[in-house]
C-alpha atoms as a printed R data frame, in Angstrom:
    type eleno elety resid chain resno       x       y       z
1   ATOM     1    CA   MET     A     1 -36.532 217.409 112.493
2   ATOM     2    CA   ASP     A     2 -39.106 218.699 109.997
3   ATOM     3    CA   TYR     A     3 -42.024 216.785 108.512
4   ATOM     4    CA   LEU     A     4 -39.989 215.610 105.510
5   ATOM     5    CA   ASP     A     5 -37.478 214.030 107.901
6   ATOM     6    CA   GLU     A     6 -40.351 212.241 109.648
7   ATOM     7    CA   LEU     A     7 -41.743 210.936 106.353
8   ATOM     8    CA   GLU     A     8 -38.289 209.857 105.213
9   ATOM     9    CA   ASN     A     9 -37.605 208.064 108.511
10  ATOM    10    CA   GLU     A    10 -40.930 206.234 108.304
11  ATOM    11    CA   ALA     A    11 -40.284 205.146 104.700
12  ATOM    12    CA   ILE     A    12 -36.763 203.946 105.530
13  ATOM    13    CA   PHE     A    13 -38.113 202.018 108.532
14  ATOM    14    CA   ILE     A    14 -40.667 200.295 106.278
15  ATOM    15    CA   LEU     A    15 -38.028 199.431 103.660
16  ATOM    16    CA   ARG     A    16 -35.793 197.929 106.341
17  ATOM    17    CA   GLU     A    17 -38.740 195.958 107.764
18  ATOM    18    CA   VAL     A    18 -39.410 194.565 104.286
19  ATOM    19    CA   ALA     A    19 -35.776 193.453 103.980
20  ATOM    20    CA   ALA     A    20 -35.855 191.940 107.479
21  ATOM    21    CA   GLN     A    21 -39.184 190.091 107.231
22  ATOM    22    CA   PHE     A    22 -39.106 188.775 103.651
23  ATOM    23    CA   ASP     A    23 -36.527 186.748 101.780
24  ATOM    24    CA   LYS     A    24 -37.570 187.683  98.202
25  ATOM    25    CA   PRO     A    25 -38.538 191.378  97.943
26  ATOM    26    CA   VAL     A    26 -38.763 193.363  94.712
27  ATOM    27    CA   LEU     A    27 -39.361 197.066  94.078
28  ATOM    28    CA   LEU     A    28 -41.988 197.758  91.421
29  ATOM    29    CA   PHE     A    29 -40.579 200.462  89.158
30  ATOM    30    CA   SER     A    30 -42.683 202.432  86.677
31  ATOM    31    CA   GLY     A    31 -40.306 205.278  85.820
32  ATOM    32    CA   GLY     A    32 -42.630 207.729  87.584
33  ATOM    33    CA   LYS     A    33 -41.667 210.177  90.314
34  ATOM    34    CA   ASP     A    34 -42.979 207.987  93.168
35  ATOM    35    CA   SER     A    35 -40.994 204.899  92.203
36  ATOM    36    CA   ILE     A    36 -37.927 207.078  91.553
37  ATOM    37    CA   THR     A    37 -38.342 208.502  95.056
38  ATOM    38    CA   LEU     A    38 -38.566 204.925  96.401
39  ATOM    39    CA   VAL     A    39 -35.249 204.049  94.756
40  ATOM    40    CA   HIS     A    40 -33.656 207.128  96.346
41  ATOM    41    CA   LEU     A    41 -35.044 206.098  99.747
42  ATOM    42    CA   ALA     A    42 -33.833 202.511  99.296
43  ATOM    43    CA   VAL     A    43 -30.318 203.713  98.490
44  ATOM    44    CA   LYS     A    44 -30.381 205.798 101.675
45  ATOM    45    CA   ALA     A    45 -31.897 202.999 103.776
46  ATOM    46    CA   PHE     A    46 -29.098 200.514 103.081
47  ATOM    47    CA   TYR     A    47 -26.083 202.730 102.330
48  ATOM    48    CA   PRO     A    48 -23.161 201.983 102.146
49  ATOM    49    CA   ALA     A    49 -24.368 198.462 101.234
50  ATOM    50    CA   PRO     A    50 -26.109 198.038  97.868
51  ATOM    51    CA   VAL     A    51 -29.889 197.966  97.648
52  ATOM    52    CA   PRO     A    52 -30.698 194.347  98.707
53  ATOM    53    CA   PHE     A    53 -33.521 193.712  96.241
54  ATOM    54    CA   PRO     A    54 -34.044 194.063  92.481
55  ATOM    55    CA   LEU     A    55 -36.411 196.310  90.561
56  ATOM    56    CA   MET     A    56 -39.181 195.001  88.319
57  ATOM    57    CA   HIS     A    57 -40.739 197.024  85.528
58  ATOM    58    CA   ILE     A    58 -43.916 195.905  83.772
59  ATOM    59    CA   ASP     A    59 -43.305 197.233  80.265
60  ATOM    60    CA   THR     A    60 -46.516 197.778  78.283
61  ATOM    61    CA   GLY     A    61 -44.583 198.658  75.140
62  ATOM    62    CA   HIS     A    62 -46.557 201.911  75.121
63  ATOM    63    CA   ASN     A    63 -44.438 203.848  77.607
64  ATOM    64    CA   PHE     A    64 -43.132 207.385  77.304
65  ATOM    65    CA   PRO     A    65 -39.680 207.035  75.702
66  ATOM    66    CA   GLU     A    66 -38.319 209.562  78.189
67  ATOM    67    CA   THR     A    67 -39.175 207.299  81.136
68  ATOM    68    CA   ILE     A    68 -37.533 204.233  79.576
69  ATOM    69    CA   ASP     A    69 -34.320 206.183  78.924
70  ATOM    70    CA   PHE     A    70 -34.410 207.500  82.498
71  ATOM    71    CA   ARG     A    71 -35.007 204.000  83.898
72  ATOM    72    CA   ASP     A    72 -31.952 202.601  82.165
73  ATOM    73    CA   GLU     A    73 -29.747 205.491  83.319
74  ATOM    74    CA   LEU     A    74 -30.945 205.119  86.928
75  ATOM    75    CA   VAL     A    75 -30.277 201.371  86.982
76  ATOM    76    CA   LYS     A    76 -26.776 201.976  85.637
77  ATOM    77    CA   LYS     A    77 -26.093 204.811  88.102
78  ATOM    78    CA   TYR     A    78 -26.832 202.713  91.206
79  ATOM    79    CA   GLY     A    79 -25.815 199.304  89.835
80  ATOM    80    CA   LEU     A    80 -29.316 197.921  90.331
81  ATOM    81    CA   ASN     A    81 -30.666 194.592  89.162
82  ATOM    82    CA   LEU     A    82 -33.665 195.117  86.864
83  ATOM    83    CA   HIS     A    83 -36.246 192.543  85.779
84  ATOM    84    CA   ILE     A    84 -38.523 193.533  82.893
85  ATOM    85    CA   GLU     A    85 -41.798 191.767  82.169
86  ATOM    86    CA   TYR     A    86 -43.299 192.612  78.778
87  ATOM    87    CA   VAL     A    87 -47.038 192.856  78.179
88  ATOM    88    CA   GLN     A    88 -46.372 191.995  74.537
89  ATOM    89    CA   ASP     A    89 -45.129 188.564  75.657
90  ATOM    90    CA   ALA     A    90 -48.458 187.934  77.418
91  ATOM    91    CA   ILE     A    91 -50.342 189.034  74.292
92  ATOM    92    CA   ASP     A    92 -48.232 186.763  72.072
93  ATOM    93    CA   ALA     A    93 -48.889 183.837  74.434
94  ATOM    94    CA   ASN     A    94 -52.669 184.511  74.278
95  ATOM    95    CA   LEU     A    95 -52.770 185.152  78.024
96  ATOM    96    CA   VAL     A    96 -54.408 188.545  77.464
97  ATOM    97    CA   LYS     A    97 -56.227 190.100  74.538
98  ATOM    98    CA   GLU     A    98 -55.245 193.439  73.046
99  ATOM    99    CA   GLU     A    99 -58.028 196.007  73.440
100 ATOM   100    CA   THR     A   100 -59.495 197.654  70.360
101 ATOM   101    CA   GLY     A   101 -61.370 200.867  69.684
102 ATOM   102    CA   LYS     A   102 -60.945 204.534  70.439
103 ATOM   103    CA   TYR     A   103 -59.957 204.090  74.100
104 ATOM   104    CA   ALA     A   104 -57.867 200.937  73.724
105 ATOM   105    CA   SER     A   105 -55.095 200.690  76.312
106 ATOM   106    CA   ARG     A   106 -52.656 198.117  77.628
107 ATOM   107    CA   ASN     A   107 -52.754 199.508  81.136
108 ATOM   108    CA   ALA     A   108 -55.103 196.884  82.601
109 ATOM   109    CA   LEU     A   109 -53.216 194.131  80.770
110 ATOM   110    CA   GLN     A   110 -50.202 194.706  83.035
111 ATOM   111    CA   THR     A   111 -51.742 192.589  85.805
112 ATOM   112    CA   VAL     A   112 -51.043 189.258  84.103
113 ATOM   113    CA   SER     A   113 -47.420 190.228  83.386
114 ATOM   114    CA   LEU     A   114 -46.988 191.376  86.994
115 ATOM   115    CA   LEU     A   115 -48.360 188.135  88.463
116 ATOM   116    CA   ASN     A   116 -46.268 186.084  86.036
117 ATOM   117    CA   GLY     A   117 -43.147 188.008  87.075
118 ATOM   118    CA   ILE     A   118 -43.891 187.461  90.764
119 ATOM   119    CA   GLU     A   119 -44.349 183.725  90.241
120 ATOM   120    CA   LYS     A   120 -41.356 183.312  87.918
121 ATOM   121    CA   HIS     A   121 -38.905 184.942  90.332
122 ATOM   122    CA   GLY     A   122 -40.569 183.769  93.557
123 ATOM   123    CA   PHE     A   123 -41.066 187.264  94.979
124 ATOM   124    CA   ASN     A   124 -43.112 187.299  98.178
125 ATOM   125    CA   VAL     A   125 -43.313 191.065  98.665
126 ATOM   126    CA   CYS     A   126 -43.588 193.829  96.091
127 ATOM   127    CA   ILE     A   127 -42.639 197.347  97.174
128 ATOM   128    CA   GLY     A   128 -44.785 199.969  95.472
129 ATOM   129    CA   GLY     A   129 -45.026 203.750  95.363
130 ATOM   130    CA   ALA     A   130 -48.797 203.998  95.889
131 ATOM   131    CA   ARG     A   131 -50.003 206.772  98.195
132 ATOM   132    CA   ARG     A   132 -53.293 207.026 100.066
133 ATOM   133    CA   ASP     A   133 -54.036 210.514  98.708
134 ATOM   134    CA   GLU     A   134 -53.999 209.348  95.091
135 ATOM   135    CA   GLU     A   135 -57.280 207.485  94.845
136 ATOM   136    CA   LYS     A   136 -59.999 206.177  97.177
137 ATOM   137    CA   ALA     A   137 -59.143 202.490  96.663
138 ATOM   138    CA   ARG     A   138 -55.518 203.171  97.564
139 ATOM   139    CA   ALA     A   139 -56.678 204.987 100.687
140 ATOM   140    CA   LYS     A   140 -58.013 201.622 101.943
141 ATOM   141    CA   GLU     A   141 -54.643 199.858 101.672
142 ATOM   142    CA   ARG     A   142 -52.506 198.912 104.651
143 ATOM   143    CA   ILE     A   143 -48.757 199.567 104.491
144 ATOM   144    CA   PHE     A   144 -48.272 195.776 104.393
145 ATOM   145    CA   SER     A   145 -51.207 194.772 102.194
146 ATOM   146    CA   VAL     A   146 -51.764 191.027 101.781
147 ATOM   147    CA   ARG     A   147 -52.710 189.504  98.404
148 ATOM   148    CA   ASP     A   148 -54.142 186.007  98.108
149 ATOM   149    CA   ASP     A   149 -52.541 183.164  96.164
150 ATOM   150    CA   PHE     A   150 -54.185 184.460  92.979
151 ATOM   151    CA   GLY     A   151 -52.780 187.970  93.525
152 ATOM   152    CA   GLY     A   152 -56.165 189.360  94.533
153 ATOM   153    CA   TRP     A   153 -56.877 192.012  97.162
154 ATOM   154    CA   ASP     A   154 -59.904 192.037  99.464
155 ATOM   155    CA   ALA     A   155 -60.692 195.540 100.701
156 ATOM   156    CA   LYS     A   156 -62.999 194.125 103.402
157 ATOM   157    CA   ASN     A   157 -60.515 191.660 104.846
158 ATOM   158    CA   GLN     A   158 -57.384 193.505 105.956
159 ATOM   159    CA   ARG     A   159 -55.159 193.280 109.000
160 ATOM   160    CA   PRO     A   160 -55.069 195.993 111.652
161 ATOM   161    CA   GLU     A   161 -51.804 197.948 111.776
162 ATOM   162    CA   LEU     A   162 -51.157 199.210 115.277
163 ATOM   163    CA   PHE     A   163 -48.587 201.957 115.661
164 ATOM   164    CA   ASP     A   164 -45.479 200.866 113.729
165 ATOM   165    CA   MET     A   165 -45.983 197.114 114.051
166 ATOM   166    CA   LEU     A   166 -45.946 195.693 110.529
167 ATOM   167    CA   ASN     A   167 -47.027 192.075 110.190
168 ATOM   168    CA   GLY     A   168 -45.348 190.337 107.275
169 ATOM   169    CA   ARG     A   169 -46.534 186.820 108.109
170 ATOM   170    CA   ILE     A   170 -48.217 185.166 105.140
171 ATOM   171    CA   ASN     A   171 -49.454 181.727 104.166
172 ATOM   172    CA   GLN     A   172 -47.984 179.641 101.382
173 ATOM   173    CA   GLY     A   173 -48.718 181.273  98.015
174 ATOM   174    CA   GLU     A   174 -49.759 184.635  99.456
175 ATOM   175    CA   ASN     A   175 -47.977 187.856  98.608
176 ATOM   176    CA   VAL     A   176 -47.597 191.253 100.239
177 ATOM   177    CA   ARG     A   177 -47.569 194.688  98.633
178 ATOM   178    CA   ALA     A   178 -45.613 197.131 100.794
179 ATOM   179    CA   PHE     A   179 -46.132 200.893 100.483
180 ATOM   180    CA   PRO     A   180 -43.351 202.911 102.190
181 ATOM   181    CA   ILE     A   181 -44.689 206.308 101.058
182 ATOM   182    CA   SER     A   182 -48.347 205.504 101.693
183 ATOM   183    CA   ASN     A   183 -48.693 208.437 104.107
184 ATOM   184    CA   TRP     A   184 -47.094 210.974 101.753
185 ATOM   185    CA   THR     A   185 -49.046 213.392  99.565
186 ATOM   186    CA   GLU     A   186 -48.225 214.525  96.031
187 ATOM   187    CA   LEU     A   187 -46.917 217.790  97.477
188 ATOM   188    CA   ASP     A   188 -44.786 215.925 100.032
189 ATOM   189    CA   VAL     A   189 -43.159 213.944  97.214
190 ATOM   190    CA   TRP     A   190 -42.349 217.065  95.229
191 ATOM   191    CA   ASN     A   191 -40.991 218.914  98.265
192 ATOM   192    CA   TYR     A   192 -38.812 215.892  99.043
193 ATOM   193    CA   ILE     A   193 -37.606 215.699  95.441
194 ATOM   194    CA   LYS     A   194 -36.652 219.357  95.680
195 ATOM   195    CA   ARG     A   195 -34.835 218.942  99.011
196 ATOM   196    CA   GLU     A   196 -32.959 215.831  97.878
197 ATOM   197    CA   ASN     A   197 -32.283 217.167  94.370
198 ATOM   198    CA   ILE     A   198 -33.693 213.983  92.794
199 ATOM   199    CA   ALA     A   199 -33.563 213.879  88.999
200 ATOM   200    CA   LEU     A   200 -36.781 213.112  87.082
201 ATOM   201    CA   PRO     A   201 -37.746 212.365  83.481
202 ATOM   202    CA   SER     A   202 -38.295 215.504  81.421
203 ATOM   203    CA   VAL     A   203 -42.021 214.773  80.913
204 ATOM   204    CA   TYR     A   204 -42.718 216.084  84.418
205 ATOM   205    CA   PHE     A   205 -41.668 219.590  83.379
206 ATOM   206    CA   ALA     A   206 -43.202 221.919  80.791
207 ATOM   207    CA   HIS     A   207 -42.049 221.225  77.252
208 ATOM   208    CA   LYS     A   208 -43.401 221.656  73.737
209 ATOM   209    CA   ARG     A   209 -45.118 218.512  72.521
210 ATOM   210    CA   LYS     A   210 -47.334 217.403  69.676
211 ATOM   211    CA   ILE     A   211 -50.751 216.731  71.159
212 ATOM   212    CA   PHE     A   212 -54.417 216.392  70.303
213 ATOM   213    CA   LEU     A   213 -57.547 217.185  72.288
214 ATOM   214    CA   ARG     A   214 -60.065 214.520  73.307
215 ATOM   215    CA   ASP     A   215 -62.878 214.684  75.849
216 ATOM   216    CA   GLY     A   216 -61.529 217.972  77.177
217 ATOM   217    CA   LEU     A   217 -58.123 216.415  77.898
218 ATOM   218    CA   ILE     A   218 -54.695 216.826  76.313
219 ATOM   219    CA   TRP     A   219 -53.241 213.654  74.773
220 ATOM   220    CA   SER     A   220 -49.707 213.168  73.558
221 ATOM   221    CA   ASP     A   221 -49.550 212.297  69.867
222 ATOM   222    CA   SER     A   222 -48.512 208.662  69.732
223 ATOM   223    CA   PRO     A   223 -48.822 205.755  67.283
224 ATOM   224    CA   TYR     A   224 -50.163 203.714  70.221
225 ATOM   225    CA   ILE     A   225 -53.324 205.820  70.544
226 ATOM   226    CA   ASN     A   226 -56.188 205.208  68.112
227 ATOM   227    CA   LYS     A   227 -56.901 208.717  66.845
228 ATOM   228    CA   GLU     A   228 -59.987 209.655  64.892
229 ATOM   229    CA   SER     A   229 -59.835 211.585  61.638
230 ATOM   230    CA   ASN     A   230 -61.169 214.791  63.190
231 ATOM   231    CA   GLU     A   231 -58.596 214.826  66.032
232 ATOM   232    CA   GLU     A   232 -56.116 217.431  64.853
233 ATOM   233    CA   ILE     A   233 -52.455 217.301  65.866
234 ATOM   234    CA   ILE     A   234 -51.222 220.614  67.264
235 ATOM   235    CA   GLU     A   235 -48.306 221.732  69.411
236 ATOM   236    CA   LYS     A   236 -48.661 222.975  72.981
237 ATOM   237    CA   THR     A   237 -46.462 223.505  76.012
238 ATOM   238    CA   VAL     A   238 -47.504 220.805  78.468
239 ATOM   239    CA   ARG     A   239 -46.296 218.588  81.286
240 ATOM   240    CA   PHE     A   240 -47.512 215.389  82.961
241 ATOM   241    CA   ARG     A   241 -48.478 215.207  86.642
242 ATOM   242    CA   THR     A   242 -48.456 211.420  86.588
243 ATOM   243    CA   VAL     A   243 -46.714 209.067  84.186
244 ATOM   244    CA   GLY     A   244 -48.230 205.768  83.089
245 ATOM   245    CA   ASP     A   245 -49.015 204.101  79.798
246 ATOM   246    CA   MET     A   246 -49.246 206.739  77.027
247 ATOM   247    CA   THR     A   247 -52.692 205.456  76.083
248 ATOM   248    CA   CYS     A   248 -54.256 206.391  79.423
249 ATOM   249    CA   THR     A   249 -52.223 209.377  80.643
250 ATOM   250    CA   ALA     A   250 -53.244 212.893  79.667
251 ATOM   251    CA   ALA     A   251 -51.115 216.036  79.983
252 ATOM   252    CA   VAL     A   252 -51.880 219.409  81.508
253 ATOM   253    CA   GLU     A   253 -51.181 222.709  79.812
254 ATOM   254    CA   SER     A   254 -48.392 224.303  81.824
255 ATOM   255    CA   ASP     A   255 -45.384 226.604  81.757
256 ATOM   256    CA   ALA     A   256 -43.887 225.033  84.928
257 ATOM   257    CA   ASP     A   257 -40.429 224.151  83.628
258 ATOM   258    CA   ASN     A   258 -38.678 223.970  87.025
259 ATOM   259    CA   ILE     A   259 -39.425 222.341  90.351
260 ATOM   260    CA   ASP     A   260 -40.484 225.513  92.187
261 ATOM   261    CA   SER     A   261 -43.031 226.283  89.464
262 ATOM   262    CA   VAL     A   262 -44.331 222.698  89.596
263 ATOM   263    CA   ILE     A   263 -44.781 222.921  93.376
264 ATOM   264    CA   GLY     A   264 -46.631 226.230  93.008
265 ATOM   265    CA   GLU     A   265 -48.883 224.671  90.366
266 ATOM   266    CA   ILE     A   266 -49.707 221.690  92.598
267 ATOM   267    CA   ILE     A   267 -50.613 223.960  95.523
268 ATOM   268    CA   ALA     A   268 -53.050 225.853  93.279
269 ATOM   269    CA   ALA     A   269 -54.469 222.781  91.508
270 ATOM   270    CA   GLU     A   270 -58.215 222.157  91.687
271 ATOM   271    CA   ILE     A   271 -58.160 218.581  90.363
272 ATOM   272    CA   SER     A   272 -56.398 215.557  91.784
273 ATOM   273    CA   GLU     A   273 -53.113 214.193  90.495
274 ATOM   274    CA   ARG     A   274 -54.858 211.229  88.846
275 ATOM   275    CA   GLY     A   275 -57.533 213.426  87.315
276 ATOM   276    CA   ALA     A   276 -55.770 212.964  83.978
277 ATOM   277    CA   ARG     A   277 -55.565 209.143  84.263
278 ATOM   278    CA   ILE     A   278 -58.206 207.771  81.956
279 ATOM   279    CA   ASP     A   279 -57.918 204.255  83.377
280 ATOM   280    CA   ASP     A   280 -59.468 205.550  86.626
281 ATOM   281    CA   LYS     A   281 -62.488 206.956  84.756
282 ATOM   282    CA   ARG     A   282 -63.761 203.697  83.264
283 ATOM   283    CA   SER     A   283 -66.001 203.253  86.299
284 ATOM   284    CA   GLU     A   284 -66.445 204.669  89.785
285 ATOM   285    CA   ALA     A   285 -64.633 201.633  91.219
286 ATOM   286    CA   ALA     A   286 -62.135 201.122  88.375
287 ATOM   287    CA   MET     A   287 -59.005 201.065  90.555
288 ATOM   288    CA   GLU     A   288 -60.536 198.806  93.197
289 ATOM   289    CA   LYS     A   289 -61.720 196.325  90.560
290 ATOM   290    CA   ARG     A   290 -58.218 196.172  89.069
291 ATOM   291    CA   LYS     A   291 -56.701 195.623  92.506
292 ATOM   292    CA   GLU     A   292 -59.069 192.742  93.224
293 ATOM   293    CA   VAL     A   293 -57.469 190.762  90.393
294 ATOM   294    CA   GLY     A   294 -53.850 191.645  91.164
295 ATOM   295    CA   TYR     A   295 -53.153 195.160  89.886
296 ATOM   296    CA   PHE     A   296 -50.576 197.411  91.571
């Protein structure tokens, strides 16, 4: 057994524990490589039975079209049940206010739609693809991470997790976020994708794209981003290391158009995977603050 087998076995164990301990699980699906890997693991964990929980996607309306197309194909391929919660619905209902200005994004607005979706469907555990190596706030999470009855997370008040004993007991109104690939790294995910021959959206591989430069970063040209008059649209060969809302996800210049080249690029990288996520740069504790009010 190699280390990928060990990581896979751990993730499958966690997924089966979720199914055993909770009566209303859901898998949070973004269309990114980590949530796609989770779907692959879930199919393996319960085969030949179908995956025993639905997927839920929080659709900002500002997604990469490639990821939405991929999402729909994946759901059809495995016969999955998909719930979609739209940020636009929350805006129309005056539950959240659209941001304005140069750096306006709907990324933070997803929290209200997520919490509404959890309440509407009665989900008591949300399976997510967060990993501890991504960001310092995520490094503080337990594998079974309890949220209060308002969806909030308290970094200073978490349960111990001894060995492989996962405690899913919660009080009325509380919720758990479960992270089966918490102990994986970005490189682990890519090596697993290669071994398992998992398909991904094309944005993860080098392709020519219309872009503009801002703050030393490469932005995809999009009607959702408020461009300034001096921000010139040019064409470059780029790819995305992480895929989120188009308004907060920058590209990297790259010629890695196949998985081996991507893996080589990651090994040589000098910045973190989320170094191109602008939502993490709003403050030193941006991710932790979002988690405290119910974010992924």
